[in-house]
Amino acid sequence: MRSYENPNKGPAGEALSTDAAYFGSEQAKKVLALVSATHGVEGFCGSGAQLDWLLGPGLSEFPADTALLVVHAINPHGFAWLRRVTEEGCDLNRNFVDFSATLPTNPGYDELADALLPEKLDGADYERMEAKIRDFREKRGEKAYQIARSGGQWKHSHGFFYGGDAPTWSRRTLEAIIADHKLASRRFVAVIDYHTGLGPHGYGEPICGHEPGTPNLEVARRWYGDSLTVPSLGTSSSVVKQGLAEHGWRRALGDRFVYVALEYGTYPPDAVRRAMQEDHWHHRRGRVDWDSPDVQRAKQALKHHYYPGTRAWQEMVLFRSRQVIRQALAGLARET
Ligand SMILES: [Zn+2]
């Protein structure tokens, strides 16, 4: 196992790292990669699914030419601090843009920036900002609001879904993991990136980031069948986003990989908006007093939103995870 040490500490002063555990032959022509905690606090789900497979079937269902790569906590800082973003305040899944080119824009976010994350979280000013959001949703519709809020933005460094102004530590670490494990020289790679927070409670939606017309999408359809969703075709609970981790994998692996974000539903996004505001509000002020009741209220609300943690929800997560892993293995077996 390789450990990639993060230069920062967790809330209790603990060391942070991303672990990459590789099982199987170094020469394996195919690799299945399981990635957790791209969005920090969502890592409880992904980590559980990874452990479930390792403690259960493990390599027993893997053919000799296929290896397993478990990437535990690609965003360890967000995981430890119970937030979606990295230590740079970035949404890692918006950070894989080409920073030497013109960055994408999100006029809807620009318009709502001061309302989504207001200066004050109570009083008349706050109510005015909430009214501005309600007005936007009524006039432009929910889809436009979802794109504005969560599509990604590269301008407001303390805001939500911020893609950053440079590759984050987590992005560079993922790129190092791909290089260190020589994934670009393999015949085919399958990636399952675990997420939570969108879609029906407990259901795992395999969201495909590959664009229509690409060979990757055709292969993904063969592997995952009709449950596969594609944001740009409007079939997903996710809108189209820029700077996704999938783009980083594509730059390294080209056509020889299939990527899905396995997205588990928890609660409606509105249910976490207040906790997200509080979380960003505290972190925007620099040092976060971890033990203060205000901080803990926001942190525990975020954790509950992205990890409901009931037995029933966990069972749905694990059932679907095993199913999708087996679909990926069957798919990889067909790629000769
Ligand atoms: Zn996510």
Coordinates of C-alpha atoms and ligand atoms in Angstrom, one line a residue:
M1 CA 0.0 0.0 0.0
R2 CA 1.2 3.5 -0.8
S3 CA 0.3 6.4 1.5
Y4 CA 0.2 9.9 0.3
E5 CA 0.7 12.3 3.2
N6 CA -1.4 15.4 3.2
P7 CA 0.5 18.4 4.6
N8 CA -2.4 19.5 6.9
K9 CA -3.8 18.1 10.1
G10 CA -7.3 17.0 11.1
P11 CA -9.4 18.7 13.8
A12 CA -7.7 16.7 16.6
G13 CA -4.2 17.5 15.2
E14 CA -4.1 14.0 13.6
A15 CA -2.1 13.3 10.5
L16 CA -4.0 13.0 7.2
S17 CA -3.3 10.8 4.2
T18 CA -4.7 9.2 1.2
D19 CA -4.1 5.5 1.0
A20 CA -3.8 3.5 -2.2
A21 CA -4.0 -0.3 -1.7
Y22 CA -3.3 -2.4 -4.7
F23 CA -4.3 -6.1 -4.8
G24 CA -3.3 -8.5 -7.6
S25 CA -0.5 -8.9 -10.1
E26 CA 1.7 -5.9 -10.9
Q27 CA 1.4 -7.0 -14.5
A28 CA -2.5 -7.2 -14.5
K29 CA -3.8 -6.0 -17.8
K30 CA -7.0 -4.6 -16.2
V31 CA -7.6 -2.7 -13.0
L32 CA -10.8 -1.9 -11.1
A33 CA -10.3 1.3 -9.0
L34 CA -12.6 2.2 -6.1
V35 CA -12.4 5.8 -5.0
S36 CA -13.8 7.3 -1.8
A37 CA -14.2 10.8 -0.3
T38 CA -13.8 12.9 -3.4
H39 CA -16.2 15.1 -1.6
G40 CA -14.7 14.6 1.9
V41 CA -17.7 14.0 4.2
E42 CA -19.2 11.7 1.5
G43 CA -16.4 9.3 2.3
F44 CA -18.2 7.5 5.1
C45 CA -20.3 5.8 2.4
G46 CA -17.4 5.1 0.0
S47 CA -15.1 3.9 2.7
G48 CA -17.9 1.5 4.0
A49 CA -18.4 0.1 0.4
Q50 CA -14.6 -0.4 0.0
L51 CA -14.3 -2.2 3.3
D52 CA -17.4 -4.3 2.5
W53 CA -15.8 -5.6 -0.7
L54 CA -12.4 -6.2 0.9
L55 CA -13.9 -8.0 3.9
G56 CA -16.3 -9.9 1.7
P57 CA -15.4 -11.2 -1.8
G58 CA -12.0 -9.4 -2.0
L59 CA -10.0 -10.8 -4.9
S60 CA -12.0 -14.1 -5.0
E61 CA -14.1 -12.9 -7.9
F62 CA -11.2 -11.3 -9.8
P63 CA -9.7 -13.1 -12.7
A64 CA -5.9 -13.4 -12.7
D65 CA -5.5 -10.6 -15.3
T66 CA -7.4 -8.1 -13.2
A67 CA -6.2 -6.1 -10.1
L68 CA -8.1 -4.1 -7.5
L69 CA -7.0 -0.6 -6.5
V70 CA -8.6 0.9 -3.5
V71 CA -8.1 4.6 -3.1
H72 CA -9.2 5.5 0.4
A73 CA -10.0 9.2 1.0
I74 CA -8.7 11.1 -2.0
N75 CA -9.8 14.3 -0.1
P76 CA -8.7 13.4 3.4
H77 CA -8.9 17.0 4.7
G78 CA -12.6 17.4 3.8
F79 CA -13.3 13.9 5.2
A80 CA -11.6 14.7 8.6
W81 CA -13.2 18.2 8.8
L82 CA -16.6 16.9 7.8
R83 CA -17.0 19.1 4.7
R84 CA -17.3 18.5 1.0
V85 CA -14.4 20.7 -0.1
T86 CA -10.6 20.3 0.1
E87 CA -8.2 22.2 2.3
E88 CA -8.0 24.8 -0.5
G89 CA -11.8 25.3 -0.2
C90 CA -12.3 23.6 -3.6
D91 CA -14.8 21.1 -4.9
L92 CA -12.4 18.4 -6.1
N93 CA -14.9 17.4 -8.6
R94 CA -14.7 20.8 -10.3
N95 CA -10.9 21.1 -10.0
F96 CA -9.9 19.0 -13.0
V97 CA -10.2 21.9 -15.5
D98 CA -7.2 23.0 -17.7
F99 CA -5.9 26.0 -15.7
S100 CA -3.8 27.2 -18.6
A101 CA -7.0 27.7 -20.7
T102 CA -9.9 30.1 -20.2
L103 CA -11.8 28.9 -17.2
P104 CA -15.5 28.1 -17.5
T105 CA -18.1 30.6 -16.3
N106 CA -21.3 30.3 -14.4
P107 CA -23.4 33.5 -14.7
G108 CA -26.2 32.1 -12.5
Y109 CA -23.8 31.5 -9.6
D110 CA -22.4 35.0 -10.0
E111 CA -25.9 36.4 -9.8
L112 CA -26.7 34.4 -6.6
A113 CA -23.2 34.4 -5.0
D114 CA -24.1 36.9 -2.2
A115 CA -27.4 35.1 -1.5
L116 CA -26.0 31.5 -1.5
L117 CA -23.3 32.5 1.0
P118 CA -24.4 35.8 2.7
E119 CA -22.3 37.9 5.0
K120 CA -24.8 37.4 7.8
L121 CA -26.7 34.2 8.5
D122 CA -29.6 35.8 10.3
G123 CA -31.7 39.0 10.5
A124 CA -33.3 41.1 7.7
D125 CA -30.3 40.9 5.4
Y126 CA -30.4 37.1 5.5
E127 CA -34.1 37.1 4.8
R128 CA -33.6 39.4 1.8
M129 CA -31.0 37.0 0.4
E130 CA -33.3 34.0 0.9
A131 CA -36.0 35.9 -1.0
K132 CA -33.5 36.5 -3.8
I133 CA -33.0 32.7 -4.1
R134 CA -36.7 32.0 -4.0
D135 CA -37.2 34.6 -6.7
F136 CA -34.5 33.1 -8.9
R137 CA -36.0 29.6 -8.6
E138 CA -39.5 30.8 -9.4
K139 CA -38.5 32.9 -12.4
R140 CA -35.8 30.6 -13.9
G141 CA -36.9 27.2 -12.8
E142 CA -35.3 24.4 -10.7
K143 CA -32.9 23.3 -13.5
A144 CA -31.4 26.7 -13.9
Y145 CA -31.1 27.0 -10.1
Q146 CA -29.4 23.6 -9.9
I147 CA -26.9 24.6 -12.6
A148 CA -26.3 28.0 -10.9
R149 CA -25.8 26.5 -7.5
S150 CA -23.9 23.2 -8.2
G151 CA -22.6 23.3 -11.8
G152 CA -19.3 24.8 -10.6
Q153 CA -17.7 28.2 -10.4
W154 CA -14.2 29.5 -10.6
K155 CA -14.6 33.0 -9.3
H156 CA -15.7 33.0 -5.7
S157 CA -13.0 31.3 -3.6
H158 CA -15.1 31.0 -0.4
G159 CA -18.2 30.0 -2.2
F160 CA -19.9 26.7 -3.0
F161 CA -18.7 24.3 -5.7
Y162 CA -15.6 26.4 -6.3
G163 CA -13.2 24.8 -8.8
G164 CA -10.1 26.6 -7.7
D165 CA -7.4 28.5 -9.5
A166 CA -4.8 25.7 -9.5
P167 CA -4.7 21.9 -9.1
T168 CA -5.4 21.0 -5.5
W169 CA -3.4 18.6 -3.4
S170 CA -6.1 16.0 -3.9
R171 CA -6.0 16.4 -7.7
R172 CA -2.2 16.1 -7.8
T173 CA -2.4 13.0 -5.5
L174 CA -5.0 11.3 -7.8
E175 CA -2.7 12.0 -10.8
A176 CA 0.2 10.6 -8.8
I177 CA -1.7 7.5 -7.9
I178 CA -2.6 6.9 -11.6
A179 CA 1.1 7.4 -12.6
D180 CA 2.6 5.4 -9.7
H181 CA 0.3 2.4 -10.5
K182 CA 1.1 2.7 -14.2
L183 CA -2.6 2.7 -15.0
A184 CA -2.0 4.3 -18.4
S185 CA -0.1 1.2 -19.6
R186 CA -3.0 -1.2 -18.7
R187 CA -5.4 -2.6 -21.3
F188 CA -8.5 -1.3 -19.5
V189 CA -9.4 0.4 -16.3
A190 CA -12.8 0.6 -14.5
V191 CA -13.3 3.4 -12.0
I192 CA -16.1 3.6 -9.4
D193 CA -16.1 6.9 -7.5
Y194 CA -18.5 6.8 -4.5
H195 CA -20.7 9.8 -3.9
T196 CA -23.7 10.7 -1.8
G197 CA -26.4 13.4 -1.7
L198 CA -28.3 13.2 -5.0
G199 CA -31.3 11.2 -6.0
P200 CA -33.8 8.9 -4.2
H201 CA -32.9 7.9 -0.6
G202 CA -30.6 4.9 -0.6
Y203 CA -30.5 4.3 -4.4
G204 CA -27.1 4.2 -6.1
E205 CA -27.2 5.8 -9.5
P206 CA -24.3 5.1 -11.7
I207 CA -23.7 8.6 -13.3
C208 CA -21.5 8.5 -16.4
G209 CA -19.4 11.5 -17.1
H210 CA -18.4 10.3 -20.6
E211 CA -19.8 12.5 -23.4
P212 CA -22.3 11.1 -25.9
G213 CA -20.4 9.9 -29.0
T214 CA -17.3 8.8 -27.1
P215 CA -16.3 5.1 -27.1
N216 CA -16.1 5.2 -23.3
L217 CA -19.9 5.9 -23.1
E218 CA -20.7 3.0 -25.4
V219 CA -18.6 0.6 -23.3
A220 CA -20.2 2.0 -20.1
R221 CA -23.7 1.3 -21.5
R222 CA -22.7 -2.3 -22.3
W223 CA -21.4 -2.8 -18.8
Y224 CA -24.1 -1.1 -16.7
G225 CA -27.1 -1.3 -18.9
D226 CA -30.2 0.9 -18.6
S227 CA -29.5 2.1 -15.1
L228 CA -26.6 4.2 -16.4
T229 CA -27.4 7.9 -16.5
V230 CA -25.8 10.7 -18.5
P231 CA -26.1 14.3 -17.3
S232 CA -25.7 15.8 -20.8
L233 CA -28.6 13.7 -22.0
G234 CA -30.8 14.9 -19.1
T235 CA -31.2 11.4 -17.7
S236 CA -29.4 11.9 -14.4
S237 CA -30.2 13.5 -11.1
S238 CA -27.0 15.5 -11.7
V239 CA -26.7 18.5 -14.1
V240 CA -23.7 18.9 -16.5
K241 CA -20.6 19.9 -14.6
Q242 CA -17.1 21.0 -15.6
G243 CA -13.8 20.0 -14.1
L244 CA -14.9 16.5 -13.0
A245 CA -12.4 13.9 -11.7
E246 CA -13.4 11.9 -14.8
H247 CA -11.6 14.5 -16.9
G248 CA -8.4 13.8 -15.0
W249 CA -8.8 10.0 -15.6
R250 CA -9.5 10.7 -19.3
R251 CA -6.4 12.8 -19.8
A252 CA -4.3 9.9 -18.4
L253 CA -6.2 7.0 -19.9
G254 CA -8.0 8.2 -23.1
D255 CA -10.5 5.7 -24.4
R256 CA -9.3 2.8 -22.2
F257 CA -11.4 3.3 -19.1
V258 CA -14.9 3.5 -18.0
Y259 CA -15.8 5.9 -15.1
V260 CA -19.0 6.1 -13.1
A261 CA -19.8 8.2 -10.1
L262 CA -21.9 5.9 -8.0
E263 CA -24.2 8.5 -6.4
Y264 CA -26.4 7.4 -3.5
G265 CA -29.4 9.5 -2.6
T266 CA -29.8 10.8 0.9
Y267 CA -32.1 13.8 1.3
P268 CA -33.1 16.7 -0.9
P269 CA -30.3 19.2 -1.5
D270 CA -32.3 22.0 0.2
A271 CA -32.1 20.1 3.4
V272 CA -28.3 20.7 3.7
R273 CA -28.2 24.3 2.4
R274 CA -28.2 25.9 5.8
A275 CA -25.5 23.6 7.2
M276 CA -23.4 24.2 4.0
Q277 CA -23.8 28.0 4.6
E278 CA -22.7 27.7 8.2
D279 CA -19.8 25.4 7.3
H280 CA -18.4 27.8 4.7
W281 CA -19.1 30.8 7.0
H282 CA -17.0 29.3 9.8
H283 CA -14.1 28.3 7.5
R284 CA -14.1 31.6 5.7
R285 CA -13.1 33.2 9.0
G286 CA -9.9 31.2 9.2
R287 CA -9.3 29.1 12.3
V288 CA -12.3 26.9 13.1
D289 CA -13.1 26.2 16.7
W290 CA -14.0 22.5 16.2
D291 CA -15.5 22.1 19.7
S292 CA -17.8 25.1 19.6
P293 CA -21.5 24.1 19.6
D294 CA -22.1 26.2 16.5
V295 CA -19.4 24.5 14.5
Q296 CA -20.5 21.1 15.7
R297 CA -24.1 21.7 14.8
A298 CA -23.1 22.5 11.2
K299 CA -20.6 19.6 11.0
Q300 CA -23.0 17.0 12.4
A301 CA -25.8 18.2 10.1
L302 CA -23.4 17.8 7.1
K303 CA -22.4 14.4 8.2
H304 CA -26.0 13.2 8.7
H305 CA -27.0 14.6 5.3
Y306 CA -24.2 12.9 3.4
Y307 CA -24.3 9.8 5.5
P308 CA -27.7 9.0 7.0
G309 CA -26.1 5.9 8.5
T310 CA -29.3 3.9 9.2
R311 CA -29.2 0.2 8.9
A312 CA -31.7 0.3 6.0
W313 CA -29.7 2.9 4.1
Q314 CA -26.4 1.1 4.7
E315 CA -27.9 -2.2 3.4
M316 CA -29.1 -0.5 0.2
V317 CA -25.6 1.1 -0.3
L318 CA -23.8 -2.2 0.1
F319 CA -26.2 -4.2 -2.0
R320 CA -25.9 -1.8 -4.9
S321 CA -22.1 -1.4 -4.5
R322 CA -21.6 -5.2 -4.8
Q323 CA -23.9 -5.2 -7.8
V324 CA -22.0 -2.4 -9.6
I325 CA -18.6 -3.9 -8.8
R326 CA -19.7 -7.2 -10.3
Q327 CA -21.0 -5.4 -13.4
A328 CA -17.7 -3.7 -13.7
L329 CA -15.8 -7.0 -13.3
A330 CA -18.1 -8.7 -15.9
G331 CA -17.5 -5.7 -18.2
L332 CA -13.7 -5.7 -17.8
A333 CA -13.7 -9.5 -18.6
R334 CA -15.2 -8.7 -22.0
E335 CA -12.6 -6.1 -22.9
T336 CA -9.9 -8.2 -24.5
Ligands
ZN1 ZN -20.1 13.9 -4.3

